[in-house]
Coordinates of C-alpha atoms and ligand atoms in Angstrom, one line a residue:
X2 CA -63.8 -68.9 -79.5
X3 CA -61.7 -65.8 -80.1
X4 CA -62.4 -62.9 -77.8
X5 CA -61.8 -59.3 -78.7
X6 CA -59.1 -58.1 -76.4
X7 CA -60.4 -55.6 -73.9
X8 CA -59.0 -52.0 -73.8
X9 CA -55.3 -52.0 -72.8
X10 CA -55.8 -55.5 -71.3
X11 CA -52.5 -57.4 -70.9
X12 CA -52.7 -60.8 -72.4
X13 CA -51.1 -63.7 -70.5
X14 CA -47.7 -64.7 -71.6
X15 CA -47.6 -67.8 -73.8
X16 CA -45.1 -69.8 -75.8
X17 CA -42.5 -67.8 -73.9
X18 CA -43.4 -64.6 -75.6
X19 CA -43.8 -61.3 -73.8
X20 CA -47.5 -60.4 -73.1
X21 CA -48.5 -57.8 -75.7
X22 CA -50.4 -54.6 -74.9
X23 CA -53.6 -54.8 -76.9
X24 CA -55.7 -51.8 -77.8
X25 CA -59.5 -52.2 -78.1
X26 CA -60.4 -52.9 -81.7
X27 CA -56.9 -53.6 -82.9
X28 CA -56.3 -57.3 -82.6
X29 CA -58.3 -60.4 -81.9
X30 CA -56.8 -62.5 -79.1
X31 CA -56.7 -66.0 -80.5
X32 CA -55.4 -69.1 -78.7
X33 CA -52.5 -70.8 -80.5
X34 CA -53.7 -73.2 -83.3
X35 CA -50.7 -75.0 -84.5
X36 CA -50.9 -77.4 -87.4
X37 CA -50.1 -80.9 -86.0
X38 CA -49.6 -83.1 -89.1
X39 CA -46.4 -85.1 -89.0
X40 CA -43.8 -83.7 -91.5
X41 CA -42.1 -87.0 -91.4
X42 CA -38.6 -85.6 -91.4
X43 CA -35.5 -87.8 -91.5
X44 CA -32.5 -86.8 -89.4
X45 CA -30.3 -87.0 -92.5
X46 CA -31.0 -86.4 -96.2
X47 CA -28.7 -87.9 -98.9
X48 CA -28.3 -86.9 -102.5
X49 CA -30.8 -88.3 -105.0
X50 CA -28.8 -89.7 -107.9
X51 CA -29.9 -92.3 -110.4
X52 CA -33.1 -93.1 -108.6
X53 CA -31.3 -93.7 -105.3
X54 CA -30.5 -91.8 -102.2
X55 CA -26.7 -91.8 -102.0
X56 CA -24.1 -90.4 -99.6
X57 CA -21.9 -87.6 -101.0
X58 CA -18.5 -88.7 -102.1
X59 CA -16.9 -86.1 -99.8
X60 CA -18.8 -87.4 -96.8
X61 CA -19.8 -83.8 -95.9
X62 CA -23.2 -82.7 -94.6
X63 CA -24.6 -79.3 -93.5
X64 CA -27.4 -78.4 -91.2
X65 CA -30.9 -77.1 -92.2
X66 CA -32.4 -74.9 -89.6
X67 CA -35.9 -74.0 -88.7
X68 CA -35.9 -70.2 -88.9
X69 CA -38.8 -69.9 -86.6
X70 CA -36.9 -71.6 -83.7
X71 CA -33.3 -71.5 -84.8
X72 CA -33.2 -75.2 -84.1
X73 CA -31.6 -77.8 -86.4
X74 CA -34.1 -79.8 -88.4
X75 CA -31.9 -82.2 -90.3
X76 CA -28.6 -82.8 -91.9
X77 CA -28.3 -82.4 -95.7
X78 CA -25.6 -84.0 -97.9
X79 CA -23.1 -81.5 -99.5
X80 CA -22.7 -82.4 -103.1
X81 CA -19.2 -81.7 -104.6
X82 CA -18.0 -81.7 -108.2
X83 CA -17.8 -85.6 -108.3
X84 CA -21.4 -85.9 -107.2
X85 CA -22.6 -83.3 -109.7
X86 CA -20.7 -85.2 -112.3
X87 CA -22.4 -88.5 -111.3
X88 CA -25.7 -86.9 -111.4
X89 CA -25.3 -85.4 -114.8
X90 CA -24.0 -88.7 -116.2
X91 CA -27.0 -90.5 -114.7
X92 CA -29.3 -88.0 -116.3
X93 CA -27.6 -88.4 -119.7
X94 CA -27.9 -92.2 -119.5
X95 CA -31.6 -91.9 -118.5
X96 CA -32.2 -89.6 -121.5
X97 CA -30.4 -91.7 -124.0
X98 CA -31.7 -95.1 -122.9
X99 CA -35.3 -94.5 -121.6
X100 CA -36.8 -91.1 -121.2
X101 CA -35.8 -89.6 -124.6
X102 CA -37.4 -92.6 -126.3
X103 CA -40.6 -92.7 -124.3
X104 CA -43.8 -91.4 -126.0
X105 CA -45.4 -88.3 -124.6
X106 CA -48.4 -90.4 -123.6
X107 CA -46.2 -92.5 -121.3
X108 CA -44.4 -89.5 -119.8
X109 CA -47.8 -87.9 -119.0
X110 CA -48.7 -91.0 -116.7
X111 CA -45.6 -90.4 -114.6
X112 CA -46.3 -86.7 -114.2
X113 CA -49.9 -87.4 -113.4
X114 CA -48.7 -89.9 -110.7
X115 CA -46.3 -87.4 -109.2
X116 CA -49.1 -84.9 -108.9
X117 CA -51.5 -87.4 -107.3
X118 CA -48.9 -88.6 -104.8
X119 CA -48.1 -84.9 -103.9
X120 CA -51.8 -84.4 -103.2
X121 CA -52.0 -87.5 -101.1
X122 CA -49.1 -86.1 -98.9
X123 CA -50.1 -82.5 -99.1
X124 CA -50.4 -81.7 -95.4
X125 CA -47.1 -83.4 -94.6
X126 CA -45.4 -81.4 -97.3
X127 CA -46.9 -78.2 -96.2
X128 CA -45.7 -78.6 -92.6
X129 CA -42.2 -79.6 -93.8
X130 CA -42.1 -76.5 -96.0
X131 CA -43.1 -74.3 -93.3
X132 CA -40.6 -75.7 -90.8
X133 CA -37.7 -75.5 -93.2
X134 CA -38.4 -72.1 -94.8
X135 CA -40.4 -70.1 -92.2
X136 CA -43.6 -69.3 -94.3
X137 CA -47.0 -69.4 -92.7
X138 CA -48.7 -72.8 -92.8
X139 CA -51.8 -71.2 -94.4
X140 CA -49.6 -70.3 -97.4
X141 CA -47.7 -73.5 -97.7
X142 CA -51.0 -75.5 -97.2
X143 CA -53.2 -73.3 -99.5
X144 CA -50.8 -72.1 -102.0
X145 CA -47.4 -73.7 -102.4
X146 CA -48.3 -77.4 -102.3
X147 CA -51.6 -77.2 -104.3
X148 CA -49.8 -75.0 -106.9
X149 CA -46.9 -77.5 -107.1
X150 CA -49.4 -80.3 -107.7
X151 CA -51.3 -78.2 -110.3
X152 CA -48.1 -77.7 -112.3
X153 CA -47.6 -81.4 -112.5
X154 CA -51.2 -81.9 -113.6
X155 CA -51.0 -79.2 -116.1
X156 CA -47.9 -80.4 -117.8
X157 CA -49.1 -84.0 -117.7
X158 CA -51.8 -82.7 -119.9
X159 CA -49.3 -81.2 -122.3
X160 CA -47.0 -84.3 -122.7
X161 CA -49.0 -86.0 -125.4
X162 CA -50.0 -82.7 -127.2
X163 CA -46.6 -81.2 -127.8
X164 CA -47.3 -80.7 -131.5
X165 CA -49.4 -77.8 -130.4
X166 CA -46.6 -76.0 -128.5
X167 CA -45.3 -74.5 -131.7
X168 CA -47.9 -75.1 -134.4
X169 CA -46.4 -75.8 -137.8
X170 CA -43.1 -76.8 -136.2
X171 CA -41.9 -80.1 -134.7
X172 CA -40.5 -79.9 -131.1
X173 CA -37.8 -82.1 -129.6
X174 CA -36.2 -82.2 -126.2
X175 CA -32.9 -80.7 -125.5
X176 CA -31.4 -83.6 -123.4
X177 CA -30.1 -82.9 -119.9
X178 CA -31.2 -79.7 -118.1
X179 CA -29.4 -78.2 -115.1
X180 CA -31.7 -76.2 -112.7
X181 CA -30.9 -74.0 -109.7
X182 CA -33.6 -72.6 -107.5
X183 CA -33.9 -70.2 -104.5
X184 CA -35.4 -70.5 -101.1
X185 CA -38.6 -68.5 -101.2
X186 CA -40.9 -71.2 -102.9
X187 CA -38.7 -74.3 -102.5
X188 CA -41.3 -77.0 -103.6
X189 CA -43.2 -74.8 -106.0
X190 CA -40.0 -73.8 -107.8
X191 CA -39.1 -77.5 -108.1
X192 CA -42.4 -78.1 -109.8
X193 CA -42.1 -75.0 -112.1
X194 CA -38.7 -76.3 -113.2
X195 CA -39.3 -80.1 -113.3
X196 CA -42.8 -80.3 -114.8
X197 CA -42.2 -78.6 -118.2
X198 CA -38.7 -80.1 -118.5
X199 CA -40.0 -83.7 -118.0
X200 CA -43.2 -83.2 -120.1
X201 CA -41.0 -82.1 -123.0
X202 CA -38.8 -85.2 -122.6
X203 CA -35.7 -83.8 -120.9
X204 CA -33.8 -85.3 -118.0
X205 CA -33.0 -83.0 -114.9
X206 CA -30.3 -82.3 -112.3
X207 CA -31.7 -79.8 -109.9
X208 CA -30.0 -78.0 -107.0
X209 CA -32.3 -76.5 -104.3
X210 CA -31.3 -73.6 -102.1
X211 CA -29.0 -74.4 -99.2
X212 CA -31.5 -73.3 -96.5
X213 CA -34.5 -75.2 -98.0
X214 CA -33.6 -78.5 -99.4
X215 CA -36.1 -80.8 -97.5
X216 CA -39.2 -80.6 -99.7
X217 CA -37.1 -81.3 -102.8
X218 CA -35.7 -84.4 -101.1
X219 CA -39.2 -85.4 -100.0
X220 CA -40.3 -84.9 -103.7
X221 CA -37.5 -87.3 -104.5
X222 CA -39.3 -89.9 -102.4
X223 CA -42.5 -89.3 -104.5
X224 CA -40.5 -89.6 -107.7
X225 CA -39.3 -93.0 -106.4
X226 CA -42.7 -94.1 -105.5
X227 CA -44.1 -92.9 -108.9
X228 CA -41.6 -95.4 -110.5
X229 CA -39.9 -92.7 -112.6
X230 CA -37.0 -94.5 -114.4
X231 CA -33.7 -93.9 -112.5
X232 CA -31.7 -90.9 -113.5
X233 CA -34.6 -88.9 -115.0
X234 CA -34.6 -86.6 -112.0
X235 CA -31.6 -86.1 -109.8
X236 CA -31.2 -83.7 -106.8
X237 CA -27.8 -82.4 -105.7
X238 CA -27.9 -80.4 -102.5
X239 CA -25.4 -77.9 -101.3
X240 CA -24.4 -74.2 -101.4
X241 CA -23.4 -71.8 -104.2
X242 CA -20.4 -73.9 -105.2
X243 CA -22.6 -76.9 -105.9
X244 CA -24.8 -74.6 -108.1
X245 CA -21.7 -73.3 -109.9
X246 CA -20.4 -76.7 -110.5
X247 CA -23.8 -77.8 -111.9
X248 CA -24.2 -74.8 -114.2
X249 CA -20.7 -75.3 -115.5
X250 CA -20.9 -79.0 -116.2
X251 CA -20.4 -79.9 -119.8
X252 CA -23.3 -82.4 -120.1
X253 CA -26.4 -80.1 -119.6
X254 CA -27.7 -78.6 -122.8
X255 CA -29.5 -76.0 -121.0
X256 CA -29.4 -74.1 -117.6
X257 CA -32.5 -72.7 -115.9
X258 CA -31.8 -70.5 -113.0
X259 CA -34.1 -68.7 -110.5
X260 CA -32.5 -66.5 -108.0
X261 CA -30.9 -63.1 -107.5
X262 CA -29.8 -60.8 -110.5
X263 CA -26.3 -60.8 -108.9
X264 CA -25.9 -64.6 -109.1
X265 CA -27.7 -64.7 -112.5
X266 CA -25.1 -62.4 -113.9
X267 CA -22.3 -64.5 -112.5
X268 CA -23.7 -67.6 -114.2
X269 CA -24.3 -65.7 -117.5
X270 CA -20.7 -64.5 -117.5
X271 CA -19.4 -68.0 -116.7
X272 CA -21.4 -69.5 -119.7
X273 CA -20.6 -66.8 -122.2
X274 CA -19.2 -68.5 -125.3
X275 CA -20.8 -71.9 -124.7
X276 CA -23.8 -73.1 -126.7
X277 CA -25.9 -73.9 -123.6
X278 CA -29.4 -72.5 -123.7
X279 CA -30.4 -70.4 -120.7
X280 CA -33.5 -69.1 -118.9
X281 CA -33.1 -66.6 -116.0
X282 CA -35.8 -65.8 -113.5
X283 CA -34.2 -63.0 -111.4
X284 CA -35.1 -60.2 -108.9
X285 CA -37.8 -57.6 -109.0
X286 CA -39.0 -54.3 -107.6
X287 CA -42.6 -54.2 -108.6
X288 CA -44.9 -51.3 -108.4
X289 CA -48.5 -51.5 -107.2
X290 CA -50.2 -48.5 -108.7
X291 CA -53.3 -47.2 -107.0
X292 CA -55.5 -44.5 -108.7
X293 CA -58.1 -42.3 -106.9
X294 CA -61.0 -44.2 -108.5
X295 CA -59.8 -47.6 -107.3
X296 CA -61.9 -49.5 -104.7
X297 CA -59.6 -48.5 -101.9
X298 CA -60.3 -51.3 -99.3
X299 CA -59.9 -53.9 -102.0
X300 CA -56.7 -52.2 -103.1
X301 CA -55.3 -52.1 -99.5
X302 CA -55.9 -55.9 -99.2
X303 CA -54.0 -56.3 -102.5
X304 CA -51.2 -54.2 -101.4
X305 CA -50.9 -56.1 -98.1
X306 CA -51.0 -59.4 -99.9
X307 CA -48.5 -58.1 -102.5
X308 CA -45.8 -57.3 -99.9
X309 CA -46.4 -59.2 -96.8
X310 CA -47.3 -62.5 -98.4
X311 CA -44.4 -64.9 -97.5
X312 CA -42.7 -62.1 -95.6
X313 CA -42.0 -60.3 -98.8
X314 CA -39.8 -63.2 -100.0
X315 CA -41.3 -63.0 -103.3
X316 CA -39.6 -62.0 -106.5
X317 CA -42.7 -60.3 -107.9
X318 CA -43.6 -58.7 -104.4
X319 CA -45.4 -55.3 -104.8
X320 CA -42.5 -53.7 -102.8
X321 CA -43.2 -50.2 -104.2
X322 CA -46.6 -48.6 -103.8
X323 CA -47.3 -45.7 -106.2
X324 CA -50.4 -44.0 -104.9
X325 CA -52.4 -41.2 -106.6
X326 CA -51.9 -38.0 -104.6
X327 CA -55.6 -37.3 -103.9
X328 CA -56.0 -40.5 -102.1
X329 CA -52.4 -40.9 -100.6
X330 CA -53.2 -39.9 -97.0
X331 CA -56.2 -42.1 -96.9
X332 CA -54.5 -45.2 -98.3
X333 CA -51.5 -44.7 -96.0
X334 CA -53.8 -44.4 -93.0
X335 CA -55.7 -47.6 -94.0
X336 CA -52.4 -49.4 -94.5
X337 CA -51.1 -48.5 -91.1
X338 CA -54.3 -49.7 -89.5
X339 CA -54.2 -53.0 -91.5
X340 CA -50.5 -53.9 -90.7
X341 CA -51.2 -53.4 -87.0
X342 CA -53.6 -56.4 -87.1
X343 CA -51.2 -58.7 -89.0
X344 CA -50.3 -61.6 -86.9
X345 CA -46.5 -62.1 -86.9
X346 CA -45.2 -65.3 -85.3
X347 CA -45.1 -69.0 -85.3
X348 CA -45.4 -70.0 -88.9
X349 CA -47.0 -73.4 -87.9
X350 CA -49.9 -71.5 -86.3
X351 CA -52.9 -71.4 -88.7
X352 CA -53.7 -67.8 -87.7
X353 CA -50.3 -66.4 -88.6
X354 CA -50.2 -64.0 -91.3
X355 CA -46.4 -63.2 -91.4
X356 CA -44.0 -65.9 -90.6
X357 CA -40.2 -66.1 -90.0
X358 CA -37.5 -64.6 -92.2
X359 CA -35.8 -67.4 -94.0
X360 CA -32.3 -66.9 -92.6
X361 CA -30.2 -64.8 -90.2
X362 CA -28.3 -63.4 -93.3
X363 CA -31.6 -62.3 -94.9
X364 CA -32.7 -60.7 -91.8
X365 CA -29.5 -58.8 -91.5
X366 CA -29.9 -57.6 -95.1
X367 CA -33.5 -56.4 -94.5
X368 CA -32.4 -54.6 -91.3
X369 CA -29.6 -52.8 -93.2
X370 CA -31.8 -51.6 -96.0
X371 CA -34.5 -50.4 -93.6
X372 CA -31.8 -48.5 -91.7
X373 CA -30.8 -46.9 -95.0
X374 CA -34.4 -45.8 -95.6
X375 CA -34.5 -44.0 -92.2
X376 CA -31.1 -42.5 -92.8
X377 CA -32.0 -41.2 -96.3
X378 CA -35.0 -39.4 -94.8
X379 CA -38.1 -41.7 -95.5
X380 CA -40.8 -41.8 -92.8
X381 CA -41.0 -45.2 -91.2
X382 CA -44.0 -46.9 -89.6
X383 CA -43.7 -50.4 -88.1
X384 CA -46.4 -52.6 -86.7
X385 CA -46.2 -52.6 -82.9
X386 CA -46.8 -56.3 -82.8
X387 CA -44.8 -58.6 -80.4
X388 CA -42.2 -60.7 -81.9
X389 CA -41.3 -64.2 -80.6
X390 CA -38.1 -64.2 -78.5
X391 CA -36.5 -66.9 -80.5
X392 CA -36.3 -67.1 -84.3
X393 CA -35.8 -64.6 -87.1
X394 CA -38.6 -62.1 -87.5
X395 CA -39.1 -58.7 -88.9
X396 CA -42.1 -56.3 -88.2
X397 CA -44.2 -55.3 -91.2
X398 CA -42.8 -52.0 -92.1
X399 CA -44.0 -49.2 -94.4
X400 CA -42.1 -46.1 -95.6
X401 CA -43.8 -43.1 -96.7
X402 CA -42.2 -39.9 -98.2
X403 CA -39.9 -42.0 -100.2
X404 CA -37.9 -40.5 -103.1
X405 CA -37.0 -42.4 -106.2
X406 CA -33.4 -42.0 -105.3
X407 CA -33.7 -43.9 -102.0
X408 CA -32.1 -47.3 -101.8
X409 CA -35.4 -48.7 -100.5
X410 CA -37.1 -47.5 -103.8
X411 CA -34.4 -49.0 -106.0
X412 CA -33.1 -52.2 -104.4
X413 CA -34.8 -55.5 -103.8
X414 CA -35.3 -55.8 -100.1
X415 CA -36.9 -59.2 -100.2
X416 CA -38.6 -58.7 -96.8
X417 CA -41.9 -57.3 -95.4
X418 CA -41.1 -53.7 -96.3
X419 CA -43.2 -51.4 -98.4
X420 CA -41.9 -48.1 -99.9
X421 CA -44.6 -45.6 -100.8
X422 CA -44.3 -42.9 -103.5
X423 CA -46.9 -40.7 -104.9
X424 CA -47.9 -39.5 -108.5
X425 CA -50.2 -37.0 -110.0
X426 CA -50.7 -38.2 -113.7
X427 CA -50.9 -41.4 -115.5
X428 CA -47.7 -40.7 -117.3
X429 CA -45.8 -40.0 -114.1
X430 CA -47.1 -43.3 -112.7
X431 CA -45.8 -45.2 -115.8
X432 CA -42.5 -43.4 -115.7
X433 CA -41.9 -44.0 -112.0
X434 CA -43.0 -47.6 -112.2
X435 CA -40.6 -48.3 -115.2
X436 CA -37.8 -46.3 -113.6
X437 CA -36.0 -49.4 -112.2
X438 CA -33.5 -51.9 -113.5
X439 CA -36.1 -54.7 -112.9
X440 CA -39.3 -55.6 -114.8
X441 CA -40.9 -58.6 -113.4
X442 CA -44.4 -57.6 -112.3
X443 CA -46.8 -54.7 -111.5
X444 CA -50.3 -54.1 -110.2
X445 CA -52.8 -51.6 -111.3
X446 CA -55.8 -50.5 -109.2
X447 CA -58.5 -48.4 -111.0
X448 CA -62.1 -48.5 -112.0
X449 CA -61.3 -47.7 -115.6
X450 CA -60.8 -50.5 -118.1
X451 CA -59.2 -48.3 -120.7
X452 CA -56.6 -47.2 -118.2
X453 CA -55.8 -50.8 -117.3
X454 CA -55.2 -51.5 -121.0
X455 CA -53.0 -48.5 -121.3
X456 CA -51.0 -49.3 -118.1
X457 CA -50.5 -53.0 -119.0
X458 CA -49.2 -52.0 -122.4
X459 CA -46.8 -49.4 -121.2
X460 CA -45.5 -51.0 -118.1
X461 CA -42.3 -52.8 -118.7
X462 CA -43.1 -55.9 -116.6
X463 CA -43.7 -59.5 -117.4
X464 CA -46.9 -59.7 -115.5
X465 CA -49.4 -56.9 -114.9
X466 CA -52.2 -57.7 -112.4
X467 CA -55.4 -55.6 -112.6
X468 CA -57.3 -55.1 -109.4
X469 CA -55.7 -58.1 -107.9
X470 CA -52.1 -59.1 -107.0
X471 CA -50.0 -62.3 -106.7
X472 CA -52.4 -64.5 -108.7
X473 CA -50.9 -67.5 -110.3
X474 CA -51.9 -70.3 -112.6
X475 CA -50.0 -72.9 -114.4
X476 CA -51.5 -71.9 -117.7
X477 CA -50.2 -68.4 -117.4
X478 CA -46.6 -67.7 -118.4
X479 CA -44.5 -65.9 -115.8
X480 CA -41.1 -64.1 -116.4
X481 CA -39.4 -60.8 -116.6
X482 CA -38.0 -58.0 -118.6
X483 CA -34.6 -56.2 -118.2
X484 CA -32.7 -57.3 -115.2
X485 CA -35.5 -59.6 -114.0
X486 CA -34.3 -62.1 -116.5
X487 CA -35.5 -63.8 -119.7
X488 CA -37.5 -66.9 -120.6
X489 CA -41.0 -67.8 -119.3
X490 CA -42.3 -70.4 -116.9
X491 CA -45.8 -71.8 -117.1
X492 CA -48.2 -72.0 -120.2
X493 CA -47.2 -72.9 -123.7
X494 CA -44.5 -70.3 -123.6
X495 CA -42.8 -72.1 -120.7
X496 CA -42.6 -75.3 -122.7
X497 CA -40.9 -73.5 -125.6
X498 CA -38.0 -72.8 -123.3
X499 CA -37.4 -76.6 -122.8
X500 CA -37.4 -77.7 -126.4
X501 CA -35.6 -77.2 -129.8
X502 CA -37.7 -76.5 -132.8
X503 CA -36.8 -79.0 -135.7
Ligands
LIG265 P1 -29.5 -66.5 -104.8 O1 -28.6 -66.1 -103.8 O2 -29.2 -65.9 -106.2 O3 -29.5 -68.1 -104.9 C1 -30.3 -68.8 -105.8 C2 -29.7 -70.2 -106.0 O4 -28.5 -70.1 -106.6 C3 -29.5 -70.9 -104.6 O5 -29.8 -72.3 -104.9 C4 -28.1 -70.6 -104.4 O6 -27.4 -71.5 -103.6 C5 -27.4 -70.8 -105.8 N1 -26.2 -70.1 -106.1 C6 -25.5 -69.2 -105.3 N2 -24.4 -68.9 -105.9 C7 -24.4 -69.6 -107.1 C8 -23.4 -69.6 -108.2 N3 -22.3 -68.9 -108.3 N4 -23.7 -70.4 -109.3 C9 -24.8 -71.2 -109.2 N5 -25.7 -71.2 -108.3 C10 -25.5 -70.3 -107.2 O7 -31.0 -66.1 -104.6 P2 -31.8 -66.4 -103.3 O8 -31.4 -65.4 -102.2 O9 -31.8 -67.9 -103.0 O10 -33.3 -66.0 -103.8 C11 -33.8 -64.8 -103.7 C12 -33.7 -64.2 -105.1 O11 -34.4 -65.0 -106.1 C13 -34.3 -62.8 -105.2 O12 -33.6 -61.9 -106.0 C14 -35.7 -63.1 -106.0 O13 -36.2 -62.0 -106.7 C15 -35.2 -64.1 -106.9 N6 -36.4 -64.9 -107.4 C16 -36.9 -64.8 -108.7 C17 -37.9 -65.4 -109.2 C18 -38.5 -65.2 -110.6 O14 -39.3 -66.0 -111.0 N7 -38.0 -64.2 -111.3 C19 -38.6 -66.4 -108.4 C20 -38.2 -66.5 -107.0 C21 -37.0 -65.8 -106.6 P3 -27.4 -71.2 -102.0 O15 -28.8 -71.3 -101.5 O16 -26.5 -72.2 -101.4 O17 -26.9 -69.8 -101.9
LIG266 MG1 -34.1 -74.2 -93.3

């Protein structure tokens, strides 16, 4: 049973952590509750090409690290141009000989099987995801893995009903698709990319992010077990150069990229003049907008979920809070109280709210941007929570008195850092929310339905949540405006991005 820490009582040191000073009413003292399922990791992961795990032609491997402990988890094969070429050729053969000829009804069976097998191994995948990427187990267990399975189920349902994707037109697959994904939702991004492409009849070569390849390669095991014909799905692991080789390969008819706006622009430049189709899911700097008539406690929970979920490693994170002046002081006070009781620490602990930052480089980037906020004159408040001695962690941080010109109000931090600005009128809120190079998502908190409709029409964001935040569903298309990219993932619209209309 948890006990409420007594006033100023020192807890005993555990897990090598310093004993934190707890103030009465601030934090419940829980015993550690680590998730114990076996992630079934292999010491070494090979490339997955043509239905088999194969060594890279270069013989090179790189380490994948657990960001919570800084310990090596496994070795991952480094794919060079020759491996990328072999994967693209395998995909083309599979498309020409098998997958492109299969009926939608048959393809659906494979997708359904993948979804079921993923559900069967859900706990194992959740632990592996948490160990490789640093996100809290309650997120990988309750969000990432079930949502990944849901995407395969949803698209299994579409595979034999493709005539309804574009009523009045006939749809056909594109052929081979090249896909590159980031490290913030490693398995879920695989599902978002693979499921619509396969349902539509395409074959795929996918590159996971360098720091989080494990769950993609575990998914390769499931793809083998599901009996998917060899070459329909191929995984090439490696760093940016592997991604660049894949995007530039002549075979894929389409490239689908999720990652930073910076790399997205490099890819778009490199493909200018080719006839490859593209979708780009890039960065964001979303505004959560809270009006004075909003249910404030509910809004505070939404703001916390919006920015501290997955350590703020979320493209659509509500990283800016625009709060109505009459309630600004009250909301800021509630937020400070709330972040004090967020549990930061071991991502495998079921009580942890905020896990580890994905990499040392990302931690350095967050630290630098936070320092710029202080230097530019914003007022900082950080949770006084203890941080583990080992691993990459960052205290939940909020900045008030932020100006639109501050870097923390303009640049994507991709960490647990909230920048707070205020507004007086609806028009000012819209103008400030839209005053960004990005346009991926936004949140509106108000009691007035008419205001929600006005805001959702005028906000230049692909997704606008009303009195909620970070809600996802495979039926609902997701994607950005402006420098947040183009194309949609999920829903009927997402399928349109993987077909040609004939
Ligand atoms: P990133 O640095 O752009 O990397 C994304 C992927 O591209 C990784 O697999 C990366 O490999 C690879 N890559 C790097 N350089 C490349 C190149 N020149 N050509 C081809 N591929 C290359 O982004 P990240 O830091 O992993 O992820 C965070 C970013 O993703 C944030 O900006 C976030 O907003 C965005 N994101 C957007 C969405 C969305 O739906 N809009 C969803 C999730 C994330 P390495 O891992 O080896 O560097
Ligand atoms: Mg890792």
